[in-house]
């Protein structure tokens, strides 16, 4: 880990905006509404048009079951009264997102009903006419503009507009969004756009608006509650309390009432109908196991892999360890369900909760003592990171909770940049198994390489610092060797099925290898970021 150079500049939210260089001034630019800044550069228009054209080309690409999930939610919200939304079981893909997302689906179902009435028919299960494909793909592209506009606003009034423009472009063009939203199919770009608007409001000192937007986001998708502790401490300490530590009643009441009104708008109708328990049972199904079908590359992936290795040692060597027979099948099948270890003691939800809270408390104490904007972004990232590392039944797609806010820290110095690069490469590669068809495999690999070469390399040239001593040289060499190892891993997972002839007894090994290798990088990046945050002054 490279030594950190302390910055003597004030945090972005504490600087005089009149002294900052304007990010969007250009002699050659398109005039645009003021909420985007004074002007919009030609390069921004080019990025938008080129990325949109490329996404159009992906319309016929592979689609996961999430595509039918969201089509069915269009049908549920259009065809049924609100009282039946969280009860309907016509399809196995029942509505399990919070009400604001259901309202969002209801809004999208209105034009859908005119374009193709079968699209919103509850009985049209697995309906995938071209009208459905085009419409749903378009809704992802259009809703993602929420992300794009937020990223443009980040450039305006930033301390270093040129670096922020690179970071904004890297997020808008992020391979994670391309893989998950525009191929696999979800609406993460839209929802992370709301998150970034909330963070932007915090940077601009509009902390009440920041809290309201985060409350709105929680009612779109409840996975963002992993970030809630950082928001609670930051808003309480920096908005609701004076520097001396006294509560400011008017601010506390205004924030509490604003958040309450958001939740009432979301949950109120279901509370009046007495359906809150049913809604919560859909949002929080506790019957799932420790790992997802494909192990998310976190701490539990390494524990599960270690259990598999110990099981083989027990089978072939007389090591005197007891084997849980029910765990033999559980740790090898790679299915959703209760994970039972064969040798290692089993992990229960309460264990994951306690470990996550312990790690988050470390960051929250630091945030309480230093409630600045940059401290908030770092603590927010680490709260999401801790939840990803140690949470129960973590999905691989949840890595975006780490990668998106971490990007905002990438240009701080070389230590943060290297942490960002390791996490990004490991995190993006961990999403590759979501897309397994041959044509899309080429797309995800080539696109990710182009993204890294055009957006990460310029930052590297600006931020690189040669290690200050031999131990740091060796450490960076190991880190670079690990990153180069992803090329070999891609070759192995591609050729392995051909070499083994699709043997069902070994088909899970490429997934396990991917999960374990990515977990090493993500855990190391977690350690790096934690150390940087705890030791750096804010």
Coordinates of C-alpha atoms in Angstrom, one line a residue:
X1 CA 0.0 0.0 0.0
X2 CA 1.6 3.2 -1.1
X3 CA 2.1 5.8 1.6
X4 CA -0.5 8.5 1.6
X5 CA 0.4 12.1 0.8
X6 CA -1.7 14.4 3.0
X7 CA -3.6 17.0 1.2
X8 CA -3.8 20.5 2.7
X9 CA -6.7 21.6 0.6
X10 CA -10.1 21.9 2.1
X11 CA -12.8 19.3 1.4
X12 CA -15.0 20.1 -1.6
X13 CA -18.0 20.9 0.6
X14 CA -16.0 23.5 2.6
X15 CA -14.4 25.5 -0.3
X16 CA -15.6 28.8 -1.6
X17 CA -17.4 27.9 -4.8
X18 CA -16.4 31.3 -6.3
X19 CA -12.8 30.2 -6.2
X20 CA -13.2 26.9 -7.9
X21 CA -12.4 26.5 -11.6
X22 CA -15.6 25.9 -13.6
X23 CA -15.6 22.4 -14.9
X24 CA -17.7 22.9 -18.0
X25 CA -16.4 26.2 -19.5
X26 CA -15.4 25.7 -23.1
X27 CA -15.0 27.8 -26.2
X28 CA -16.7 25.1 -28.2
X29 CA -19.8 23.8 -26.4
X30 CA -23.5 23.3 -26.5
X31 CA -25.6 25.6 -24.4
X32 CA -27.8 23.6 -22.1
X33 CA -30.2 24.1 -19.2
X34 CA -28.5 25.5 -16.1
X35 CA -29.2 22.3 -14.0
X36 CA -26.4 20.7 -16.0
X37 CA -24.1 23.5 -15.5
X38 CA -23.7 26.5 -17.8
X39 CA -22.7 24.5 -20.8
X40 CA -22.3 20.9 -22.0
X41 CA -19.1 20.1 -23.8
X42 CA -18.9 18.3 -27.2
X43 CA -17.1 15.4 -25.6
X44 CA -20.1 14.8 -23.2
X45 CA -22.5 14.8 -26.2
X46 CA -20.2 12.4 -28.0
X47 CA -20.1 10.0 -25.1
X48 CA -23.8 10.0 -24.7
X49 CA -24.5 9.4 -28.4
X50 CA -21.8 6.7 -28.9
X51 CA -22.8 4.9 -25.7
X52 CA -26.5 5.0 -26.6
X53 CA -25.8 3.7 -30.1
X54 CA -23.8 0.9 -28.7
X55 CA -26.6 0.0 -26.2
X56 CA -29.0 -0.1 -29.2
X57 CA -26.8 -2.7 -30.8
X58 CA -27.2 -4.8 -27.6
X59 CA -31.0 -5.0 -27.9
X60 CA -30.9 -8.6 -29.3
X61 CA -28.3 -9.7 -26.8
X62 CA -28.7 -12.3 -24.1
X63 CA -31.3 -11.6 -21.5
X64 CA -31.5 -13.1 -18.0
X65 CA -34.7 -14.1 -16.2
X66 CA -34.7 -10.6 -14.8
X67 CA -36.1 -9.5 -18.1
X68 CA -39.3 -11.5 -17.6
X69 CA -39.3 -10.5 -13.9
X70 CA -39.7 -6.8 -14.9
X71 CA -42.2 -7.6 -17.7
X72 CA -44.3 -9.4 -15.1
X73 CA -44.1 -6.5 -12.7
X74 CA -45.4 -4.2 -15.5
X75 CA -48.3 -6.6 -15.8
X76 CA -48.9 -6.8 -12.1
X77 CA -49.0 -3.1 -11.5
X78 CA -51.0 -2.4 -14.7
X79 CA -53.6 -5.2 -14.4
X80 CA -54.2 -5.4 -10.6
X81 CA -55.3 -3.0 -8.0
X82 CA -52.6 -1.9 -5.6
X83 CA -54.1 -4.1 -2.9
X84 CA -53.0 -7.2 -4.8
X85 CA -49.6 -6.2 -6.0
X86 CA -47.7 -7.9 -3.1
X87 CA -50.0 -10.9 -3.1
X88 CA -50.1 -12.0 -6.7
X89 CA -48.5 -15.3 -7.5
X90 CA -49.5 -15.8 -11.1
X91 CA -45.9 -16.0 -12.0
X92 CA -43.0 -17.3 -9.9
X93 CA -41.5 -13.8 -10.3
X94 CA -43.4 -12.1 -7.7
X95 CA -43.0 -8.4 -6.8
X96 CA -40.3 -8.1 -4.2
X97 CA -39.1 -4.5 -4.5
X98 CA -40.3 -1.5 -2.3
X99 CA -43.4 0.5 -3.3
X100 CA -41.6 3.3 -5.1
X101 CA -40.2 0.8 -7.6
X102 CA -43.6 -0.7 -8.0
X103 CA -45.0 2.9 -8.7
X104 CA -42.1 3.2 -11.2
X105 CA -43.2 0.0 -12.9
X106 CA -46.8 1.3 -12.9
X107 CA -45.7 4.5 -14.7
X108 CA -43.8 2.5 -17.3
X109 CA -46.8 0.2 -17.8
X110 CA -49.0 3.0 -19.2
X111 CA -47.2 3.5 -22.5
X112 CA -46.4 -0.2 -22.6
X113 CA -50.2 -1.0 -22.7
X114 CA -50.5 1.1 -25.8
X115 CA -47.4 -0.3 -27.5
X116 CA -48.3 -3.9 -27.0
X117 CA -51.3 -4.9 -24.7
X118 CA -49.9 -8.4 -24.2
X119 CA -46.9 -6.9 -22.5
X120 CA -49.0 -6.0 -19.5
X121 CA -51.2 -9.1 -19.6
X122 CA -50.7 -11.2 -16.4
X123 CA -51.2 -14.4 -18.4
X124 CA -48.6 -13.6 -21.0
X125 CA -45.9 -15.5 -19.1
X126 CA -42.5 -15.6 -20.8
X127 CA -43.7 -13.1 -23.5
X128 CA -40.7 -11.8 -25.3
X129 CA -42.0 -10.3 -28.6
X130 CA -39.7 -7.7 -30.2
X131 CA -41.9 -4.9 -29.0
X132 CA -41.2 -6.0 -25.4
X133 CA -37.5 -6.2 -25.9
X134 CA -37.3 -2.8 -27.5
X135 CA -39.5 -1.1 -25.0
X136 CA -37.9 -2.6 -21.9
X137 CA -34.3 -2.0 -23.2
X138 CA -35.3 1.7 -24.0
X139 CA -36.7 2.2 -20.5
X140 CA -33.3 1.3 -19.1
X141 CA -31.5 3.7 -21.4
X142 CA -33.9 6.6 -20.7
X143 CA -34.0 6.1 -16.9
X144 CA -30.2 5.9 -16.9
X145 CA -30.1 9.6 -17.8
X146 CA -30.7 10.3 -14.1
X147 CA -27.2 8.9 -13.6
X148 CA -25.7 10.8 -16.6
X149 CA -27.1 14.2 -15.4
X150 CA -25.8 13.6 -11.9
X151 CA -22.3 12.8 -13.2
X152 CA -22.3 16.0 -15.3
X153 CA -23.2 18.0 -12.2
X154 CA -20.3 16.4 -10.3
X155 CA -17.9 17.9 -12.9
X156 CA -19.3 21.4 -12.2
X157 CA -17.5 23.1 -9.2
X158 CA -15.2 20.1 -8.7
X159 CA -11.7 20.8 -7.3
X160 CA -10.1 19.2 -10.4
X161 CA -12.6 19.2 -13.3
X162 CA -10.3 17.3 -15.7
X163 CA -10.0 14.4 -13.3
X164 CA -13.6 14.5 -12.3
X165 CA -14.6 14.4 -16.0
X166 CA -12.6 11.1 -16.3
X167 CA -14.3 9.7 -13.2
X168 CA -17.8 10.7 -14.4
X169 CA -17.2 9.2 -17.8
X170 CA -15.9 6.0 -16.2
X171 CA -19.1 5.6 -14.2
X172 CA -21.4 6.4 -17.1
X173 CA -19.6 3.9 -19.3
X174 CA -18.9 1.4 -16.5
X175 CA -18.8 -2.2 -17.6
X176 CA -20.8 -3.2 -14.5
X177 CA -23.8 -1.1 -15.8
X178 CA -23.4 -2.5 -19.3
X179 CA -23.3 -6.1 -18.1
X180 CA -26.0 -5.9 -15.5
X181 CA -28.4 -3.4 -17.0
X182 CA -28.0 -3.5 -20.7
X183 CA -27.3 -7.2 -21.2
X184 CA -28.4 -9.1 -18.1
X185 CA -31.2 -6.5 -17.5
X186 CA -31.9 -4.4 -14.5
X187 CA -32.2 -0.7 -13.6
X188 CA -29.1 -0.1 -11.5
X189 CA -28.0 3.0 -13.5
X190 CA -31.3 4.7 -12.6
X191 CA -31.1 3.9 -8.9
X192 CA -27.4 4.7 -8.6
X193 CA -28.2 7.9 -10.3
X194 CA -30.4 8.8 -7.4
X195 CA -27.6 7.8 -5.0
X196 CA -25.2 10.1 -6.8
X197 CA -27.7 12.9 -6.7
X198 CA -27.9 12.4 -2.9
X199 CA -24.1 12.4 -2.6
X200 CA -23.9 15.5 -4.8
X201 CA -26.3 17.3 -2.6
X202 CA -24.1 16.5 0.4
X203 CA -21.1 17.9 -1.5
X204 CA -22.9 21.1 -2.2
X205 CA -23.9 21.5 1.4
X206 CA -27.6 20.8 0.8
X207 CA -27.8 18.1 3.4
X208 CA -31.6 18.0 3.9
X209 CA -32.0 17.3 0.2
X210 CA -29.3 14.6 0.4
X211 CA -31.2 12.9 3.2
X212 CA -34.6 13.1 1.4
X213 CA -33.1 11.6 -1.8
X214 CA -31.5 8.8 0.1
X215 CA -34.9 8.0 1.7
X216 CA -36.5 8.0 -1.7
X217 CA -33.7 5.6 -2.9
X218 CA -34.4 3.2 0.0
X219 CA -38.0 3.0 -1.1
X220 CA -36.9 2.1 -4.7
X221 CA -34.6 -0.7 -3.6
X222 CA -33.9 -1.8 0.0
X223 CA -30.4 -3.1 -0.7
X224 CA -29.2 0.5 -0.2
X225 CA -30.0 0.2 3.5
X226 CA -26.4 -1.1 3.8
X227 CA -25.4 2.5 3.3
X228 CA -27.9 3.9 5.8
X229 CA -25.6 3.9 8.9
X230 CA -23.2 6.3 7.2
X231 CA -26.0 8.6 6.2
X232 CA -27.4 8.6 9.7
X233 CA -24.2 9.5 11.4
X234 CA -23.2 12.1 8.7
X235 CA -26.5 13.9 8.7
X236 CA -26.9 13.8 12.5
X237 CA -23.4 15.1 13.1
X238 CA -23.0 17.6 10.3
X239 CA -26.6 18.8 9.8
X240 CA -28.6 18.2 13.0
X241 CA -25.8 19.2 15.5
X242 CA -23.7 22.3 16.0
X243 CA -19.8 22.0 15.9
X244 CA -20.0 22.0 19.7
X245 CA -22.2 18.9 19.7
X246 CA -25.5 20.4 20.6
X247 CA -28.7 19.3 18.8
X248 CA -30.3 21.9 16.5
X249 CA -34.0 21.1 17.1
X250 CA -35.3 22.8 13.9
X251 CA -32.9 20.9 11.6
X252 CA -33.5 17.6 13.4
X253 CA -37.3 18.0 13.2
X254 CA -37.2 19.0 9.5
X255 CA -35.0 16.1 8.6
X256 CA -37.0 13.6 10.6
X257 CA -40.3 14.9 9.2
X258 CA -39.0 14.9 5.6
X259 CA -37.8 11.3 5.8
X260 CA -41.0 10.2 7.5
X261 CA -43.1 11.8 4.7
X262 CA -41.1 9.9 2.1
X263 CA -41.8 6.6 3.9
X264 CA -45.4 7.5 4.3
X265 CA -45.8 8.2 0.6
X266 CA -44.2 4.8 -0.1
X267 CA -45.7 2.6 2.6
X268 CA -48.7 4.5 3.6
X269 CA -51.3 2.9 1.3
X270 CA -50.1 -0.6 2.4
X271 CA -50.3 0.4 6.0
X272 CA -53.8 1.6 5.6
X273 CA -54.7 -1.7 4.0
X274 CA -53.0 -3.7 6.8
X275 CA -50.6 -5.2 4.3
X276 CA -47.3 -4.1 5.8
X277 CA -46.4 -7.6 7.1
X278 CA -47.0 -9.1 3.7
X279 CA -44.9 -6.4 2.0
X280 CA -42.1 -6.9 4.4
X281 CA -42.2 -10.7 3.9
X282 CA -41.6 -10.1 0.2
X283 CA -38.8 -7.7 0.8
X284 CA -36.9 -9.8 3.4
X285 CA -37.1 -13.5 2.6
X286 CA -34.9 -15.1 5.3
X287 CA -35.0 -18.6 3.9
X288 CA -32.0 -18.2 1.7
X289 CA -28.5 -19.5 2.4
X290 CA -25.2 -17.9 3.2
X291 CA -24.0 -17.9 -0.4
X292 CA -25.8 -17.1 -3.7
X293 CA -25.8 -19.7 -6.5
X294 CA -22.6 -18.2 -7.8
X295 CA -20.6 -17.3 -4.7
X296 CA -20.2 -13.5 -4.5
X297 CA -16.5 -12.9 -4.2
X298 CA -16.4 -12.0 -0.5
X299 CA -15.1 -13.4 2.8
X300 CA -17.6 -16.2 2.8
X301 CA -16.5 -17.3 -0.7
X302 CA -13.0 -18.0 0.7
X303 CA -14.5 -19.7 3.8
X304 CA -16.7 -21.9 1.6
X305 CA -13.7 -22.7 -0.7
X306 CA -11.6 -23.6 2.4
X307 CA -14.3 -25.9 3.5
X308 CA -14.2 -27.7 0.1
X309 CA -10.4 -28.0 0.4
X310 CA -10.6 -29.4 4.0
X311 CA -13.3 -31.9 2.8
X312 CA -10.9 -33.3 0.2
X313 CA -8.1 -33.5 2.8
X314 CA -10.4 -35.5 5.1
X315 CA -11.4 -37.8 2.2
X316 CA -7.9 -38.6 1.1
X317 CA -5.9 -38.2 4.4
X318 CA -6.6 -39.4 7.9
X319 CA -6.6 -36.0 9.6
X320 CA -9.2 -36.8 12.2
X321 CA -11.8 -34.1 11.4
X322 CA -15.5 -34.8 11.6
X323 CA -17.5 -34.4 8.4
X324 CA -21.1 -33.2 8.2
X325 CA -22.6 -35.4 5.5
X326 CA -25.3 -32.9 4.7
X327 CA -22.6 -30.3 4.0
X328 CA -21.0 -32.5 1.4
X329 CA -23.8 -31.8 -1.1
X330 CA -24.5 -28.3 0.0
X331 CA -21.0 -26.9 -0.6
X332 CA -20.8 -28.4 -4.1
X333 CA -24.1 -27.9 -5.7
X334 CA -23.9 -24.2 -6.3
X335 CA -27.6 -23.7 -5.8
X336 CA -29.7 -21.2 -3.9
X337 CA -30.5 -22.6 -0.5
X338 CA -29.2 -23.2 3.0
X339 CA -25.4 -23.4 2.9
X340 CA -24.1 -26.2 5.2
X341 CA -20.4 -26.6 5.6
X342 CA -18.9 -30.1 5.6
X343 CA -15.9 -29.4 8.0
X344 CA -16.0 -25.8 9.1
X345 CA -18.6 -24.8 11.7
X346 CA -21.7 -23.3 10.0
X347 CA -22.3 -19.6 9.7
X348 CA -25.7 -18.2 10.7
X349 CA -27.3 -14.9 9.8
X350 CA -26.6 -13.5 13.3
X351 CA -22.9 -14.1 12.8
X352 CA -22.8 -12.2 9.6
X353 CA -24.8 -9.3 11.1
X354 CA -22.5 -9.0 14.1
X355 CA -19.3 -9.0 12.0
X356 CA -20.7 -6.5 9.6
X357 CA -21.8 -4.2 12.5
X358 CA -18.4 -4.4 14.1
X359 CA -16.6 -3.3 11.0
X360 CA -19.1 -0.6 10.2
X361 CA -18.8 0.8 13.8
X362 CA -15.1 1.5 13.2
X363 CA -15.9 3.6 10.2
X364 CA -18.8 5.3 11.8
X365 CA -16.7 6.4 14.8
X366 CA -14.3 8.0 12.4
X367 CA -17.1 9.7 10.6
X368 CA -18.6 11.0 13.8
X369 CA -15.2 12.6 14.6
X370 CA -14.7 13.9 11.1
X371 CA -18.1 14.6 9.5
X372 CA -16.7 16.2 6.3
X373 CA -17.9 15.4 2.8
X374 CA -14.8 13.3 1.9
X375 CA -15.0 11.4 5.1
X376 CA -18.6 10.8 4.4
X377 CA -18.0 9.3 1.0
X378 CA -15.2 7.1 2.3
X379 CA -17.3 5.9 5.3
X380 CA -20.3 5.3 2.9
X381 CA -18.1 3.2 0.6
X382 CA -16.8 1.2 3.5
X383 CA -20.2 0.6 5.0
X384 CA -21.3 -0.9 1.7
X385 CA -18.0 -2.7 1.4
X386 CA -18.3 -4.3 4.9
X387 CA -21.9 -5.4 4.0
X388 CA -20.7 -6.9 0.8
X389 CA -17.8 -8.7 2.4
X390 CA -19.6 -10.2 5.4
X391 CA -23.4 -10.0 4.6
X392 CA -25.8 -12.9 4.4
X393 CA -26.7 -14.2 0.9
X394 CA -24.9 -11.4 -0.9
X395 CA -25.5 -11.3 -4.7
X396 CA -22.5 -10.8 -7.0
X397 CA -24.3 -7.7 -8.5
X398 CA -24.1 -6.0 -5.1
X399 CA -20.4 -5.2 -5.9
X400 CA -21.7 -2.0 -7.5
X401 CA -22.5 -0.7 -4.0
X402 CA -18.7 -0.7 -3.6
X403 CA -17.4 0.3 -7.0
X404 CA -19.7 3.3 -7.6
X405 CA -18.9 5.4 -4.5
X406 CA -15.3 4.2 -4.5
X407 CA -14.9 5.8 -7.9
X408 CA -15.5 9.2 -6.4
X409 CA -12.4 8.7 -4.2
X410 CA -10.1 7.4 -7.0
X411 CA -8.4 10.7 -7.8
X412 CA -7.5 11.6 -4.2
X413 CA -4.0 10.2 -4.6
X414 CA -2.2 7.2 -5.9
X415 CA -3.0 5.0 -2.9
X416 CA -6.7 5.5 -3.4
X417 CA -6.3 5.1 -7.1
X418 CA -4.6 1.7 -6.8
X419 CA -7.2 0.6 -4.3
X420 CA -9.9 1.6 -6.8
X421 CA -8.1 -0.2 -9.7
X422 CA -7.8 -3.5 -7.8
X423 CA -11.4 -3.4 -6.6
X424 CA -12.7 -2.4 -10.0
X425 CA -10.9 -5.1 -12.0
X426 CA -11.8 -7.8 -9.5
X427 CA -15.3 -6.6 -9.2
X428 CA -16.0 -6.3 -12.9
X429 CA -14.4 -9.7 -13.6
X430 CA -16.7 -11.1 -10.9
X431 CA -19.7 -10.1 -13.0
X432 CA -18.5 -12.0 -16.1
X433 CA -20.2 -15.3 -15.2
X434 CA -23.5 -13.5 -15.4
X435 CA -23.0 -13.4 -19.2
X436 CA -22.0 -16.8 -20.5
X437 CA -23.1 -16.8 -24.1
X438 CA -20.2 -16.8 -26.7
X439 CA -21.1 -13.5 -28.5
X440 CA -21.7 -11.6 -25.3
X441 CA -18.5 -13.0 -23.8
X442 CA -16.4 -11.3 -26.5
X443 CA -18.4 -8.1 -25.9
X444 CA -17.9 -8.0 -22.1
X445 CA -14.1 -8.8 -22.3
X446 CA -13.3 -6.3 -25.1
X447 CA -15.5 -3.5 -23.7
X448 CA -14.0 -3.9 -20.3
X449 CA -10.4 -3.7 -21.8
X450 CA -11.3 -0.6 -23.8
X451 CA -12.9 1.0 -20.7
X452 CA -9.8 0.3 -18.6
X453 CA -7.4 1.5 -21.3
X454 CA -9.2 4.7 -22.1
X455 CA -10.3 5.8 -18.6
X456 CA -8.1 4.2 -16.0
X457 CA -4.8 4.7 -17.8
X458 CA -5.1 8.5 -18.0
X459 CA -5.6 8.7 -14.2
X460 CA -2.7 6.4 -13.7
X461 CA -0.4 8.8 -15.6
X462 CA -1.6 11.7 -13.5
X463 CA -1.4 10.0 -10.1
X464 CA 1.4 7.5 -10.2
X465 CA 4.0 7.7 -7.4
X466 CA 7.0 5.4 -7.4
X467 CA 7.1 3.4 -4.2
X468 CA 9.2 5.0 -1.5
X469 CA 11.0 1.8 -0.3
X470 CA 11.8 -1.7 -1.2
X471 CA 8.8 -3.3 0.7
X472 CA 6.4 -1.0 -1.1
X473 CA 8.1 -1.9 -4.5
X474 CA 7.6 -5.6 -3.7
X475 CA 4.0 -5.1 -2.6
X476 CA 3.1 -3.2 -5.8
X477 CA 4.8 -5.9 -7.8
X478 CA 2.6 -8.6 -6.2
X479 CA -0.5 -6.4 -6.8
X480 CA 0.4 -6.0 -10.4
X481 CA 1.1 -9.7 -10.9
X482 CA -2.4 -10.4 -9.3
X483 CA -4.0 -8.0 -11.8
X484 CA -2.2 -9.6 -14.8
X485 CA -3.4 -12.9 -13.5
X486 CA -7.0 -12.1 -14.7
X487 CA -5.9 -12.6 -18.3
X488 CA -4.8 -16.2 -17.4
X489 CA -8.0 -16.8 -15.4
X490 CA -10.1 -15.7 -18.4
X491 CA -8.2 -18.2 -20.6
X492 CA -8.7 -21.0 -18.0
X493 CA -12.4 -20.5 -17.5
X494 CA -12.9 -20.3 -21.3
X495 CA -11.0 -23.4 -22.1
X496 CA -11.9 -25.5 -19.1
X497 CA -15.3 -26.8 -20.4
X498 CA -13.7 -27.7 -23.7
X499 CA -10.9 -29.7 -22.0
X500 CA -13.3 -31.5 -19.5
X501 CA -16.0 -32.1 -22.1
X502 CA -18.6 -30.5 -20.0
X503 CA -18.3 -33.0 -17.1
X504 CA -21.1 -32.2 -14.7
X505 CA -18.9 -33.2 -11.7
X506 CA -16.5 -30.3 -12.5
X507 CA -18.7 -27.7 -14.2
X508 CA -18.8 -25.6 -11.0
X509 CA -15.0 -25.3 -10.8
X510 CA -14.6 -22.3 -13.2
X511 CA -17.2 -20.4 -11.2
X512 CA -15.5 -21.3 -7.9
X513 CA -12.1 -20.3 -9.3
X514 CA -13.5 -16.9 -10.5
X515 CA -15.2 -16.3 -7.2
X516 CA -12.1 -17.1 -5.1
X517 CA -9.6 -15.2 -7.3
X518 CA -11.8 -12.1 -7.3
X519 CA -12.4 -12.4 -3.6
X520 CA -8.7 -12.2 -3.0
X521 CA -8.5 -8.8 -4.8
X522 CA -11.7 -7.4 -3.3
X523 CA -10.6 -8.4 0.3
X524 CA -7.2 -6.8 -0.2
X525 CA -8.8 -3.7 -1.6
X526 CA -11.1 -3.6 1.4
X527 CA -8.1 -3.8 3.7
X528 CA -6.3 -1.0 1.8
X529 CA -9.3 1.3 1.9
X530 CA -10.0 0.7 5.5
X531 CA -6.4 1.5 6.4
X532 CA -6.4 4.6 4.3
X533 CA -9.6 5.9 5.9
X534 CA -8.6 5.2 9.4
X535 CA -5.1 6.6 9.2
X536 CA -5.8 9.7 7.0
X537 CA -6.8 13.1 8.4
X538 CA -10.0 14.6 7.2

